[in-house]
Structures are given as C-alpha cells and as structure tokens.
PDB file of C-alpha atoms in Angstrom:
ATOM      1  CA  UNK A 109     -33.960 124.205 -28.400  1.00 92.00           C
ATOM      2  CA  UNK A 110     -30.858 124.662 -25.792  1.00 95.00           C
ATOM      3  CA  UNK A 111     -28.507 127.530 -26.140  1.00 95.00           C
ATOM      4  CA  UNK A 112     -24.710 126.766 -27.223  1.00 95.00           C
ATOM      5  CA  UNK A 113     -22.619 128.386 -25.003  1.00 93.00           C
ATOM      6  CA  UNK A 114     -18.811 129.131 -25.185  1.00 95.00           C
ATOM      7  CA  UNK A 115     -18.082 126.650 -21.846  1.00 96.00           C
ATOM      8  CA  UNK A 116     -19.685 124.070 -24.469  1.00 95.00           C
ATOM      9  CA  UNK A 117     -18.261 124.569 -27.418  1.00 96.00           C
ATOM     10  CA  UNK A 118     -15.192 122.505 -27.588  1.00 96.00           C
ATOM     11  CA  UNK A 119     -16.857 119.403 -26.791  1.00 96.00           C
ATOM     12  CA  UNK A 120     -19.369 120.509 -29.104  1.00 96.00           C
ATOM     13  CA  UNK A 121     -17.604 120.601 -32.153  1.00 96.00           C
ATOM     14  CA  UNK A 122     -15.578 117.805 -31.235  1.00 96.00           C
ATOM     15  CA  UNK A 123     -18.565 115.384 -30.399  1.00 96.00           C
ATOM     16  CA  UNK A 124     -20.073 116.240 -34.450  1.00 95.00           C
ATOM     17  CA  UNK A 125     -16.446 116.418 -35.586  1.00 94.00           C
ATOM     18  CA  UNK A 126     -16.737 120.504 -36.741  1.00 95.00           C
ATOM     19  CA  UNK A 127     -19.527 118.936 -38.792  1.00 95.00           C
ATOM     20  CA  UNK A 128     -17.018 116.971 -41.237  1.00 94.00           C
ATOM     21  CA  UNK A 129     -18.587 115.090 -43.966  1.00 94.00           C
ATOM     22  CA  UNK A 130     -22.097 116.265 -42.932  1.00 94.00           C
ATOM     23  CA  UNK A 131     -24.744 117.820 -45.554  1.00 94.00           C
ATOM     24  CA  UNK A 132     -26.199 121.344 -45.643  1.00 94.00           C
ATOM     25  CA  UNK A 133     -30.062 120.501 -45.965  1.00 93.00           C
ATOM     26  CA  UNK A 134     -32.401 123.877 -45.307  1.00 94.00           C
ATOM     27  CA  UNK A 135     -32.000 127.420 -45.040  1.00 94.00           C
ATOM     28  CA  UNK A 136     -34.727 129.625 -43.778  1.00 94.00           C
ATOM     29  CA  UNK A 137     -35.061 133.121 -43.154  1.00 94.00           C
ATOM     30  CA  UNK A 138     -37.527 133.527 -40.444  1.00 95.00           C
ATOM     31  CA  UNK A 139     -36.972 137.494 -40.231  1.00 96.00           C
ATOM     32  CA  UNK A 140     -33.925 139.689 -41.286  1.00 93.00           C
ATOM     33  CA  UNK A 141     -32.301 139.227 -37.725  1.00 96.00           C
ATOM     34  CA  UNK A 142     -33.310 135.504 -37.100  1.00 97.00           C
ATOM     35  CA  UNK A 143     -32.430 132.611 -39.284  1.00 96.00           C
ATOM     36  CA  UNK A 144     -32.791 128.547 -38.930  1.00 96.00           C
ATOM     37  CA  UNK A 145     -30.189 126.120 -40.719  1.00 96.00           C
ATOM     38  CA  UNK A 146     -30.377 122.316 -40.435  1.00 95.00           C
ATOM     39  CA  UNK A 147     -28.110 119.368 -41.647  1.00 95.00           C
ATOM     40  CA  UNK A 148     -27.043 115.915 -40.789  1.00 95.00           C
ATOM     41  CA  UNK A 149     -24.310 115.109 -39.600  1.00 96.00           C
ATOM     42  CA  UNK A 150     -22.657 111.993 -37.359  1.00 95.00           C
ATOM     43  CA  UNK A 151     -22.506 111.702 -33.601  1.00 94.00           C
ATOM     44  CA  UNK A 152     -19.427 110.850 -31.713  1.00 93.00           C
ATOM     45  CA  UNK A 153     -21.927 109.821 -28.887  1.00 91.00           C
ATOM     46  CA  UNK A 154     -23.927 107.581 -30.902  1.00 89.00           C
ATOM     47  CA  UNK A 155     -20.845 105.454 -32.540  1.00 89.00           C
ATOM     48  CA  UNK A 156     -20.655 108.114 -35.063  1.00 89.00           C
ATOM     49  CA  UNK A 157     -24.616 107.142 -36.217  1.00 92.00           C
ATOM     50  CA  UNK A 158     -26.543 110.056 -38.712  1.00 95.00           C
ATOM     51  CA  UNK A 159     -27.950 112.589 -36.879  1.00 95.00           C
ATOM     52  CA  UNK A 160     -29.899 116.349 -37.750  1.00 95.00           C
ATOM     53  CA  UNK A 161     -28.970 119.400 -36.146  1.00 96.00           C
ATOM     54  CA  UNK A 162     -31.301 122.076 -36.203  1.00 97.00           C
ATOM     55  CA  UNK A 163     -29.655 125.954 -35.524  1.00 97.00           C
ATOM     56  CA  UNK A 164     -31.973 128.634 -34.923  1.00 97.00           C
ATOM     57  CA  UNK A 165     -29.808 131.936 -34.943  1.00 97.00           C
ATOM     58  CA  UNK A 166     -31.367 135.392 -33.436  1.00 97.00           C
ATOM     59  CA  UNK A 167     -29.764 138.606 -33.380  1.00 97.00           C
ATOM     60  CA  UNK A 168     -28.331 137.967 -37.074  1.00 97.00           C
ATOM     61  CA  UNK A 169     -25.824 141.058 -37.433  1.00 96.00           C
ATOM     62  CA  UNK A 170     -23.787 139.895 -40.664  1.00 95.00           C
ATOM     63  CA  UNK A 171     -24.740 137.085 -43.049  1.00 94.00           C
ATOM     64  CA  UNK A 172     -23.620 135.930 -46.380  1.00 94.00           C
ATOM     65  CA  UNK A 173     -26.476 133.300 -47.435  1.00 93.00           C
ATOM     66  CA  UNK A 174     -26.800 130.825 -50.754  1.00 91.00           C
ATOM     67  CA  UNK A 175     -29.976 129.632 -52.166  1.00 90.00           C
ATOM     68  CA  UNK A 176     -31.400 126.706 -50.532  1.00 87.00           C
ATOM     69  CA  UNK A 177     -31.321 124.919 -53.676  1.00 89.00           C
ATOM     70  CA  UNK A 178     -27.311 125.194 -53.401  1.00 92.00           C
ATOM     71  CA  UNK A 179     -27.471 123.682 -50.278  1.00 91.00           C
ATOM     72  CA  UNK A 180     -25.866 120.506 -51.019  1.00 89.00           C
ATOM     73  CA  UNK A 181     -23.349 121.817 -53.013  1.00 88.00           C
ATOM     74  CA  UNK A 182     -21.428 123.393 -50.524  1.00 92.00           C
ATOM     75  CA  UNK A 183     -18.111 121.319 -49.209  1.00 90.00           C
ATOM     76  CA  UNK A 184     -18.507 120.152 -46.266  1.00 93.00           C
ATOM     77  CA  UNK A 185     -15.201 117.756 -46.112  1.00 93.00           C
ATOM     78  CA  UNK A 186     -13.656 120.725 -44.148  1.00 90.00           C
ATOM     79  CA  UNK A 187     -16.873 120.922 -42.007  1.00 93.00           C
ATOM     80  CA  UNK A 188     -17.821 124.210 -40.851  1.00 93.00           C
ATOM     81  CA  UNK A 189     -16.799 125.993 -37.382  1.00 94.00           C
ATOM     82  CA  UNK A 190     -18.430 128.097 -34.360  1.00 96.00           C
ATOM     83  CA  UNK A 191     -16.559 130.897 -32.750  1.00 96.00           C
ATOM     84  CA  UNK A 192     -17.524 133.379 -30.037  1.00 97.00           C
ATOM     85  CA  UNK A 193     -15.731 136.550 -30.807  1.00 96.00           C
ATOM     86  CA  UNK A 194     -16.640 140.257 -29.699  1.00 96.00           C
ATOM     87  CA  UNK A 195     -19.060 140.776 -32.488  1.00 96.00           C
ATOM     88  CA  UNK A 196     -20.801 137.930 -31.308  1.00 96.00           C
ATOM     89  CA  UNK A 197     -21.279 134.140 -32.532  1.00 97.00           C
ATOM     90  CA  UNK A 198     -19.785 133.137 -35.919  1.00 96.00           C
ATOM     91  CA  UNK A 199     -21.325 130.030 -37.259  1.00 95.00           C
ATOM     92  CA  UNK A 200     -19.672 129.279 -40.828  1.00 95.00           C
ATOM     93  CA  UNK A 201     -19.906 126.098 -43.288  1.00 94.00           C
ATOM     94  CA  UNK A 202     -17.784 124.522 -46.059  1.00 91.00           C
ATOM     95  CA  UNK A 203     -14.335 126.590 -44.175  1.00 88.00           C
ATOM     96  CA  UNK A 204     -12.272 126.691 -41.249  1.00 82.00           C
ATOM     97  CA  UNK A 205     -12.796 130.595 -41.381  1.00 87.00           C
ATOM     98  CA  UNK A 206     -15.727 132.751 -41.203  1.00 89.00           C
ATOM     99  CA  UNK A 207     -15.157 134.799 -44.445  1.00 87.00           C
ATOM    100  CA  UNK A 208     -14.219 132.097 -46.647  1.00 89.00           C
ATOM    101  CA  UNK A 209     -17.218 130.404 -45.775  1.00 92.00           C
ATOM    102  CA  UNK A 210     -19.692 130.244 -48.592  1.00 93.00           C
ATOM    103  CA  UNK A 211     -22.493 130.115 -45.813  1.00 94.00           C
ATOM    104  CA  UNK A 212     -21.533 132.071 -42.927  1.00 96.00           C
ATOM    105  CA  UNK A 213     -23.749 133.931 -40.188  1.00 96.00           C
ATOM    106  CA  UNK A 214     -23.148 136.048 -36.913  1.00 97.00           C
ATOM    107  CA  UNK A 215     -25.916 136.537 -34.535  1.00 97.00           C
ATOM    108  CA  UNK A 216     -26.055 137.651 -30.545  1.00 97.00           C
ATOM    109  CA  UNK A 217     -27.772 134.286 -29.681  1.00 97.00           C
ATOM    110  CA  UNK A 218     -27.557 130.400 -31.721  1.00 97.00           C
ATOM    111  CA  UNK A 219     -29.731 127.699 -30.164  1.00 98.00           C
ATOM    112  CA  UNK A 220     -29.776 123.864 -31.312  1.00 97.00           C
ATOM    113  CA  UNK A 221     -31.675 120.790 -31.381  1.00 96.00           C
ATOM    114  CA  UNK A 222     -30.846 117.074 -32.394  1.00 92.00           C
ATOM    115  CA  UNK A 223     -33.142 115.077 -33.736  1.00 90.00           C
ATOM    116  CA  UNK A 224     -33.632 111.447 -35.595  1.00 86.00           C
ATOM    117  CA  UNK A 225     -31.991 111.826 -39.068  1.00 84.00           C
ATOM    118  CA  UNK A 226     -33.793 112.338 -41.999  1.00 70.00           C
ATOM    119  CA  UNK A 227     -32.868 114.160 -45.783  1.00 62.00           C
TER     120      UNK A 227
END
C-alpha cells in the first residue's frame, strides 16, 4: 500500500473523478483506530476502465460507519472526497462534506492500493 499525501491529492481525486459513480463494496474494522474500505471505481488513466481501490486508514480519531450490508446503498453520484485538515485526514462517501457523509472517517495516516476490478 502507498501513502496519499496532500502534494497528491488533487491529481488524486481528479484521476478517479472524487470517486463519482463508483460502488461502496467492504467495510472492515481491523481495530478501533484502524479501518480498511474498498470500492470500484473508474480510472482516468486507464480510459476511464473499472478499477478497486483499497484504503487502509490508521490512527482512526472520528468515524461514523454503516453496516457492510448497506454498502451499496449509499449514493455515490456525488462521489465522496479526501481532505487534510488539522484534525487530520477526512475521507467521506456519498457527500461533498465530511459530516453529511453517511460513511465518513478521520485518521492520522490513509494508505491505498489499486488493483484489477472485481465485485
């Protein structure tokens, strides 16, 4: 897994388009500071081709979590959004905005991975 870091983040978000139209597909709680979320969603880089992102997030200091079985249900049209603020890295899905989000998590540290797709 590679750390995200705030010099990356732009192109980032841009390159999986803040995650628009992409699916919510596992939630788990490795610990109560450390949690791993994966969906698919499509790469600029690979003409916009299906791709899984795997998020590992350690440090967790503020979370507001759904079932896994809800999962799918959760709007992603909007996408989701990463921002670095002083509290530390807000990862959030289904809003532009942290709160709002129905899945939203803060942690000191978020790592990803890409890999083939797959549901």
């Amino acid at each position: 897994m590679k750390a995200l870091n705030k010099q990356d983040l732009k192109a980032f978000l841009e390159r999986f388009s803040n995650f628009s139209g992409g699916e919510l597909v596992k939630l788990e709680v490795l610990s109560p500071t450390s949690f791993k979320i994966a969906l698919t969603v499509q790469d600029k880089n690979r003409d916009f081709d299906w791709v899984n992102l795997n998020f590992e997030l350690t440090g967790v200091s503020d979370a507001k979590l759904i079932d896994e079985s809800a999962l799918k249900a959760v709007d992603m049209e909007i996408g989701g959004n990463i921002v670095f603020t002083d509290l530390g890295i807000e990862l959030g899905f289904g809003s532009d905005e942290y709160l709002s989000s129905p899945l939203h998590i803060r942690a000191e540290v978020l790592k990803y991975e890409e890999t083939s797709f797959s549901l």
